[in-house]
């Protein structure tokens, strides 16, 4: 919203610099986004009369003008505009003048003709966006005077952003009222009444209130014999400076009143209203209206309309209809000012996608007391700008009268909330400055909620007002005296923090990908039916992810296509799954690797990632969280059929890992060795981990033996290891695989597994006689149970 | 005999002094202390002495033997160490060859900043609470005093799910869920993803917020100021700050906190749009209507709440010019952190 400093001065005698005003508004919660001092960059612009206009000898679109700027020598100026004629008075930027945007006027030769200045459009002077032609000034404008003051360019525009609670500040009056409270300045308002006029308004029209809950008050006044024409210059200029396009003297007045006191208005052509009367009612099913923007709308019975005897003529508070529009032939005008329910205006405007200056204000709540004030102001302005005669009196249909609610403000509560004590008189003074009605009896303060402040409902709302005007910066800075009981972080947070640091130190980069993805992703990367967004930004982000798999795959793929092959990624985040009517959001970890396993190790940098590397990573993650993970064969379609595993803890399935199925390698650049894993961290967090108990450390030396076994190829390592551990008995301290071999020297149906065994006793030094029987027992079970044998020499 | 012993000692000394390396020393050992060496020869010659002299001469020869052997050992040890050192020095590493372990990866810039902020509040006695990202409208709006059809809903363009729930537009619903479960005194923060229907180079439809809440008896707006100033000074260093009135439906009074621009130190620059100030967070005293929703005694308890976006802080700190880079998973971006 744009606010004009000179307009504020209608209400306030405010003389401080604009920067100070902006700063003070900011600190009172009225955000000034920008401040434009209009004439700041303009120098050397005067009024001039065009004495002659000739076509430019060398350019079809240019003219050659002789301009009198009140100096002995008239200026010859080349001009590209086409709307001027000899005799017109226009703003002229003389040689040496400067204009907004850093433009300096110099003597110039344009297509062979010398030009001694420039005649200006409104846009060139920063007055409006209008660049259709030169700014033609009224014929009685003196020649050769400084245009700055004449054009109102010695003014400042504040660009103000108002929070949704402050509908009352959406006008010059509203901002003036704030400034009056901030600077403790008197606010001047002129009272107008409707008593004068030519015959009674009620003889000409009537207002029927069929939906009083939606429209508490509807006022109407009539002016007859108006002559529709452009508005006078001062009115156009004010509107243009705040970004409102002038239309005609009646419509401009209604807009002016809205920007002035914040109350939206509407003007109907009285003669176009069927039976010349107004009915405020709900729309009837099937009714239609073509609004002023040229669009046709089907109305619903939940919408409030202004109708004549026959049909809707406006959507209440949103926009007027074409059928009752004020146009050049209009002579009788019916002016509307009303109070409409904020919610119905908002709903209707939203339904039609038609947010107007009017609906914006009604949604935020308007001042019901302004209905007669707006009407009288508009009537007096129309009489001045469009002539005609007003009918005496107004129709003031007011079926739901507004009652001022009173709120108790307790000084004790004020200090309880703000942390600084206020005397009752201090509070009273501040509330008075805000133009609130205050009654004080000793310690008790009773404040009436003013009709312009719909955001004030409870005591604390007034406490904010007190703090705002007192100044937030004047409140002390203290620390809370309370002591809240300590709490541990949730298990999931602890796990996430631990894993993040662990993975990063192993060379992994953390990703954060969007929670919403396309509904079109491969079904193999989904778990169940995803939740769908009703209003996604795009189909690409239409559903919530059910796994982290797609985001990881997509991240790897896009990096590979950008020629980055060596990748180690992880992501921790939630996935979203249906659970009957509800949604569950398990926290998950996904891991993705591609390219070389040891890209920095120049001794073995050609080794590719493999399944066991990822398995090892997950085993480590399990160990960090106090769990031993179990790995089993699985058959997920997302993975290579023979290179995948599922992961369990204590029998519970918590995740999977594998090499991506070749069908997903859809680009030549993508290497085959892409591995993915996904683990449900909520699964970890839910399980109780074993607390380690320390075992004594033996002081005696160990006996080490290596055992190389040849076993049928289908025999799995862990079964063999378990059998060795069983046979090793209590003396066997550890049994670890150190070699797997297949090939030369080994029967093709077999492979060799070699284990490193460590025997140790807690209380004595072991001898060969202790170990040898255990080795023999192991060999025996390998032969009997696994049909294997010791590997020869 | 005594003369021979002394001669031998002299000979040993000069030989030992002349020795260049351990090889020479070994030759000296053989010459003097070997099986066929000079000492052995001397001992053998004992038989030629009269029996009464043999004892004393033998003792002297043995003393000499011990002496020479000790001297030789010392010399060998000394020279050996030097020689080994020389030998080890032959191999010189190429210190410019890369180390072979993988370099650490990276913590996402959003996580880095979020952790830093969270750590400050955790050290001030707050605890970390949590809530769902798919949220009921009640928790996201109504309980926070944002009724349906209120213009305040325009402040946050919401994603709706076909199930009727919403993607939370703020972390504030965690406040409600926490207060429903716990009684004051309470000092909590919540951290997580939030979603708004907005997308350009400074707005992402998904971003992160950190929220804080303090409830108890005699918790005041001055306490709010003190707590947040302490936070800001820890995070950004001691610099001027200001609190401006603002509007959030769930706080009353509401404020926004600015600190002096960390780039231009208040002189005005592009980043602070010439104002010299940077907005860092929104805050306010908990609206009693919110306490009513969680059945807290509004007369007894007061509280304050605050919230801030993480992405903006991360972008400012690391000079990231497009928010979409944060969620683009580009290794060339991630590697820089």
Coordinates of C-alpha atoms in Angstrom, one line a residue, chain A residues 9-316:
Chain A
X9 CA -0.9 16.2 6.4
X10 CA -4.7 16.4 5.8
X11 CA -4.9 14.8 9.2
X12 CA -1.7 15.7 11.0
X13 CA 0.6 18.6 11.3
X14 CA 3.7 16.4 10.9
X15 CA 6.9 18.2 9.9
X16 CA 9.7 15.7 10.7
X17 CA 11.8 14.2 7.9
X18 CA 10.3 11.3 6.0
X19 CA 13.1 9.0 7.2
X20 CA 12.2 9.6 10.8
X21 CA 8.5 8.9 10.0
X22 CA 9.4 5.6 8.3
X23 CA 11.6 4.6 11.1
X24 CA 9.0 5.3 13.7
X25 CA 6.3 3.4 11.8
X26 CA 8.6 0.4 11.5
X27 CA 9.2 0.5 15.2
X28 CA 5.5 0.6 15.9
X29 CA 4.8 -2.5 13.7
X30 CA 3.8 -0.7 10.5
X31 CA 6.4 -1.9 8.1
X32 CA 7.7 0.7 5.7
X33 CA 9.3 -1.3 2.9
X34 CA 10.5 1.6 0.9
X35 CA 10.4 5.4 0.8
X36 CA 10.3 7.4 -2.4
X37 CA 11.0 11.1 -2.2
X38 CA 9.3 12.0 -5.5
X39 CA 11.1 15.1 -6.7
X40 CA 14.4 14.2 -5.1
X41 CA 16.2 13.6 -8.4
X42 CA 14.4 16.3 -10.4
X43 CA 16.1 19.6 -11.1
X44 CA 15.5 22.3 -13.7
X45 CA 12.0 21.3 -14.9
X46 CA 9.8 24.3 -15.6
X47 CA 6.4 24.9 -17.3
X48 CA 6.5 25.8 -21.0
X49 CA 4.0 26.6 -23.7
X50 CA 4.4 25.0 -27.1
X51 CA 4.4 27.8 -29.6
X52 CA 4.6 25.7 -32.7
X53 CA 4.9 22.1 -33.8
X54 CA 6.4 21.1 -37.1
X55 CA 7.2 17.6 -38.4
X56 CA 10.9 16.8 -38.1
X57 CA 12.5 17.1 -41.5
X58 CA 14.4 13.8 -41.2
X59 CA 12.2 11.5 -39.0
X60 CA 8.6 10.6 -39.5
X61 CA 7.9 10.0 -35.8
X62 CA 9.5 13.1 -34.4
X63 CA 8.3 16.6 -34.2
X64 CA 10.1 19.9 -34.0
X65 CA 8.6 22.2 -31.4
X66 CA 9.3 25.8 -30.3
X67 CA 8.6 26.2 -26.6
X68 CA 8.2 29.3 -24.5
X69 CA 9.7 28.8 -21.0
X70 CA 9.3 32.4 -19.9
X71 CA 12.7 33.3 -21.1
X72 CA 13.6 35.8 -23.8
X73 CA 14.6 33.0 -26.2
X74 CA 12.2 30.2 -26.9
X75 CA 13.6 26.7 -27.0
X76 CA 13.7 24.5 -30.0
X77 CA 13.0 20.9 -28.8
X78 CA 12.8 17.7 -30.8
X79 CA 10.1 15.5 -29.3
X80 CA 8.9 11.9 -29.9
X81 CA 5.5 12.2 -28.4
X82 CA 2.4 12.8 -30.5
X83 CA -0.4 14.0 -28.1
X84 CA 0.6 17.7 -28.1
X85 CA -0.4 20.7 -30.1
X86 CA 0.7 24.2 -30.3
X87 CA -0.7 26.2 -27.3
X88 CA -0.4 23.2 -24.9
X89 CA 1.4 23.8 -21.6
X90 CA 3.8 21.0 -20.6
X91 CA 6.7 20.4 -18.2
X92 CA 10.0 21.1 -19.8
X93 CA 13.4 19.8 -18.6
X94 CA 15.9 22.5 -19.7
X95 CA 19.5 22.0 -20.6
X96 CA 21.3 20.9 -17.4
X97 CA 18.1 19.5 -15.8
X98 CA 18.1 16.2 -14.1
X99 CA 15.3 13.6 -14.0
X100 CA 14.7 10.4 -12.0
X101 CA 16.9 7.5 -12.9
X102 CA 20.0 9.7 -13.2
X103 CA 19.0 11.3 -16.5
X104 CA 20.7 14.5 -17.3
X105 CA 19.4 16.8 -20.1
X106 CA 22.1 18.0 -22.5
X107 CA 22.1 19.9 -25.7
X108 CA 21.7 17.2 -28.4
X109 CA 21.5 16.8 -32.1
X110 CA 18.6 14.4 -33.0
X111 CA 18.5 13.3 -36.6
X112 CA 20.2 16.4 -37.6
X113 CA 18.2 18.9 -35.6
X114 CA 19.4 20.6 -32.5
X115 CA 17.3 20.1 -29.4
X116 CA 17.5 22.4 -26.3
X117 CA 15.7 20.3 -23.7
X118 CA 13.0 17.7 -23.2
X119 CA 9.3 17.9 -22.7
X120 CA 8.2 15.3 -20.2
X121 CA 5.6 12.6 -19.7
X122 CA 4.2 11.6 -16.3
X123 CA 6.5 8.6 -16.2
X124 CA 9.6 10.7 -16.9
X125 CA 8.8 12.8 -13.8
X126 CA 8.2 9.7 -11.7
X127 CA 4.5 10.7 -11.3
X128 CA 2.9 7.5 -12.6
X129 CA 3.5 4.7 -15.1
X130 CA 1.8 6.8 -17.8
X131 CA 4.1 7.2 -20.8
X132 CA 1.4 7.5 -23.5
X133 CA 2.4 11.1 -24.2
X134 CA 3.4 14.4 -22.8
X135 CA 1.9 15.6 -19.5
X136 CA -0.4 18.3 -20.8
X137 CA -1.1 20.8 -18.0
X138 CA -4.2 23.0 -17.6
X139 CA -4.4 26.0 -19.9
X140 CA -4.3 28.5 -17.0
X141 CA -0.9 27.2 -15.8
X142 CA 1.7 30.0 -15.5
X143 CA 4.7 29.7 -17.8
X144 CA 8.3 29.4 -16.7
X145 CA 7.7 28.4 -13.1
X146 CA 9.4 25.5 -11.3
X147 CA 7.3 22.5 -12.0
X148 CA 8.4 20.6 -8.9
X149 CA 5.9 22.3 -6.5
X150 CA 3.3 22.7 -9.2
X151 CA 3.1 19.0 -9.9
X152 CA 3.2 18.0 -6.3
X153 CA 6.7 16.5 -6.7
X154 CA 7.8 17.9 -3.4
X155 CA 6.2 14.9 -1.8
X156 CA 7.1 11.5 -0.3
X157 CA 5.5 8.1 -1.0
X158 CA 5.8 5.4 1.7
X159 CA 5.5 1.8 0.5
X160 CA 3.9 0.1 3.4
X161 CA 3.2 -3.5 4.2
X162 CA 0.4 -4.1 6.7
X163 CA 0.1 -7.4 8.7
X164 CA -3.3 -9.1 8.3
X165 CA -4.5 -8.0 11.7
X166 CA -4.3 -4.3 11.0
X167 CA -7.1 -3.7 8.5
X168 CA -7.5 -0.3 10.3
X169 CA -4.2 0.9 8.9
X170 CA -5.1 0.4 5.3
X171 CA -5.7 4.1 4.6
X172 CA -4.2 7.5 5.1
X173 CA -6.5 8.1 8.1
X174 CA -5.3 4.8 9.6
X175 CA -1.6 5.6 9.2
X176 CA -2.3 9.2 10.4
X177 CA -3.9 7.7 13.5
X178 CA -0.8 5.6 14.2
X179 CA 1.5 8.6 13.8
X180 CA -0.7 10.6 16.0
X181 CA -0.3 7.9 18.7
X182 CA 3.4 7.5 18.1
X183 CA 4.2 11.2 18.2
X184 CA 1.4 12.3 20.4
X185 CA 0.1 14.7 17.8
X186 CA -3.6 15.8 17.5
X187 CA -5.6 14.2 14.7
X188 CA -7.8 16.6 12.7
X189 CA -11.0 15.3 11.2
X190 CA -13.7 17.3 9.5
X191 CA -17.2 16.4 10.2
X192 CA -19.7 16.3 7.3
X193 CA -23.3 15.6 7.4
X194 CA -26.0 14.6 5.0
X195 CA -28.7 17.1 6.1
X196 CA -28.4 19.4 3.1
X197 CA -30.0 18.4 -0.1
X198 CA -32.7 18.7 -2.6
X199 CA -35.5 16.4 -1.7
X200 CA -35.4 13.2 0.3
X201 CA -33.3 10.2 -0.7
X202 CA -36.0 7.9 0.5
X203 CA -38.3 9.2 -2.2
X204 CA -36.1 7.8 -4.9
X205 CA -34.8 4.5 -3.6
X206 CA -34.9 1.9 -0.8
X207 CA -32.6 -0.7 0.7
X208 CA -34.0 -4.2 1.6
X209 CA -31.8 -6.1 4.0
X210 CA -32.4 -9.8 3.4
X211 CA -29.2 -11.1 4.9
X212 CA -28.5 -9.0 8.0
X213 CA -26.0 -11.5 9.5
X214 CA -23.8 -11.0 6.4
X215 CA -24.4 -7.3 6.0
X216 CA -24.8 -5.5 9.4
X217 CA -25.1 -2.1 7.8
X218 CA -25.9 -0.7 4.4
X219 CA -25.9 3.0 3.6
X220 CA -26.9 4.7 0.4
X221 CA -26.9 8.3 -0.8
X222 CA -28.0 9.7 -4.2
X223 CA -26.6 12.5 -6.3
X224 CA -28.5 13.6 -9.4
X225 CA -27.5 15.6 -12.4
X226 CA -23.8 14.7 -12.3
X227 CA -21.6 15.2 -15.4
X228 CA -19.2 12.3 -15.8
X229 CA -15.8 13.7 -16.8
X230 CA -12.1 13.2 -15.9
X231 CA -11.3 14.2 -12.4
X232 CA -9.6 17.5 -11.6
X233 CA -5.8 17.4 -11.6
X234 CA -5.3 17.4 -7.9
X235 CA -7.4 14.3 -7.5
X236 CA -5.8 12.5 -10.4
X237 CA -2.4 13.3 -9.1
X238 CA -3.1 12.0 -5.6
X239 CA -4.5 8.8 -7.0
X240 CA -1.7 8.3 -9.5
X241 CA 1.0 8.9 -6.9
X242 CA -0.4 6.0 -4.8
X243 CA -0.7 3.8 -7.9
X244 CA -4.5 4.1 -8.6
X245 CA -5.4 4.7 -12.2
X246 CA -7.9 7.6 -12.5
X247 CA -11.1 6.6 -14.4
X248 CA -13.8 9.3 -14.0
X249 CA -14.9 11.9 -11.5
X250 CA -17.4 9.5 -9.7
X251 CA -15.3 6.3 -9.6
X252 CA -12.2 8.3 -8.6
X253 CA -14.1 9.7 -5.7
X254 CA -15.1 6.3 -4.4
X255 CA -11.5 5.1 -4.7
X256 CA -10.2 8.3 -3.1
X257 CA -12.5 7.8 -0.1
X258 CA -11.3 4.2 0.3
X259 CA -7.7 5.3 0.2
X260 CA -8.5 8.2 2.5
X261 CA -10.5 6.6 5.3
X262 CA -10.2 2.9 4.4
X263 CA -13.8 2.3 3.7
X264 CA -14.5 0.6 0.3
X265 CA -17.4 2.2 -1.7
X266 CA -19.3 1.5 -4.8
X267 CA -21.2 3.8 -7.2
X268 CA -24.2 2.5 -9.2
X269 CA -25.9 4.2 -12.1
X270 CA -29.3 4.7 -10.4
X271 CA -31.1 4.6 -13.7
X272 CA -29.7 1.1 -14.5
X273 CA -31.1 -0.3 -11.2
X274 CA -34.3 -2.1 -11.9
X275 CA -37.0 -0.3 -9.9
X276 CA -34.3 2.0 -8.7
X277 CA -33.8 0.0 -5.5
X278 CA -31.3 -2.1 -3.6
X279 CA -31.7 -5.6 -2.1
X280 CA -28.9 -7.0 -0.1
X281 CA -29.4 -10.8 -0.2
X282 CA -27.8 -14.2 -0.8
X283 CA -27.4 -15.1 -4.4
X284 CA -29.9 -17.5 -5.9
X285 CA -28.7 -20.7 -7.5
X286 CA -28.2 -20.3 -11.2
X287 CA -27.7 -16.5 -11.0
X288 CA -24.9 -15.0 -13.0
X289 CA -23.1 -11.7 -13.0
X290 CA -20.6 -10.1 -15.4
X291 CA -18.3 -8.0 -13.2
X292 CA -16.5 -4.8 -14.1
X293 CA -13.4 -6.7 -15.1
X294 CA -15.4 -8.3 -17.9
X295 CA -15.6 -11.8 -16.5
X296 CA -18.8 -13.8 -16.1
X297 CA -19.3 -15.5 -12.8
X298 CA -21.8 -18.2 -11.8
X299 CA -23.0 -17.3 -8.3
X300 CA -23.8 -19.7 -5.5
X301 CA -26.3 -19.4 -2.7
X302 CA -23.5 -19.0 -0.1
X303 CA -22.5 -15.7 -1.7
X304 CA -23.8 -12.3 -0.8
X305 CA -24.9 -10.0 -3.6
X306 CA -26.2 -6.5 -4.0
X307 CA -29.3 -6.8 -6.3
X308 CA -31.9 -4.5 -7.8
X309 CA -35.5 -5.6 -7.9
X310 CA -34.6 -8.2 -10.5
X311 CA -30.9 -9.4 -10.5
X312 CA -27.5 -9.1 -8.9
X313 CA -25.8 -5.8 -9.7
X314 CA -22.6 -6.4 -7.6
X315 CA -20.8 -9.2 -5.6
X316 CA -20.9 -7.7 -2.2

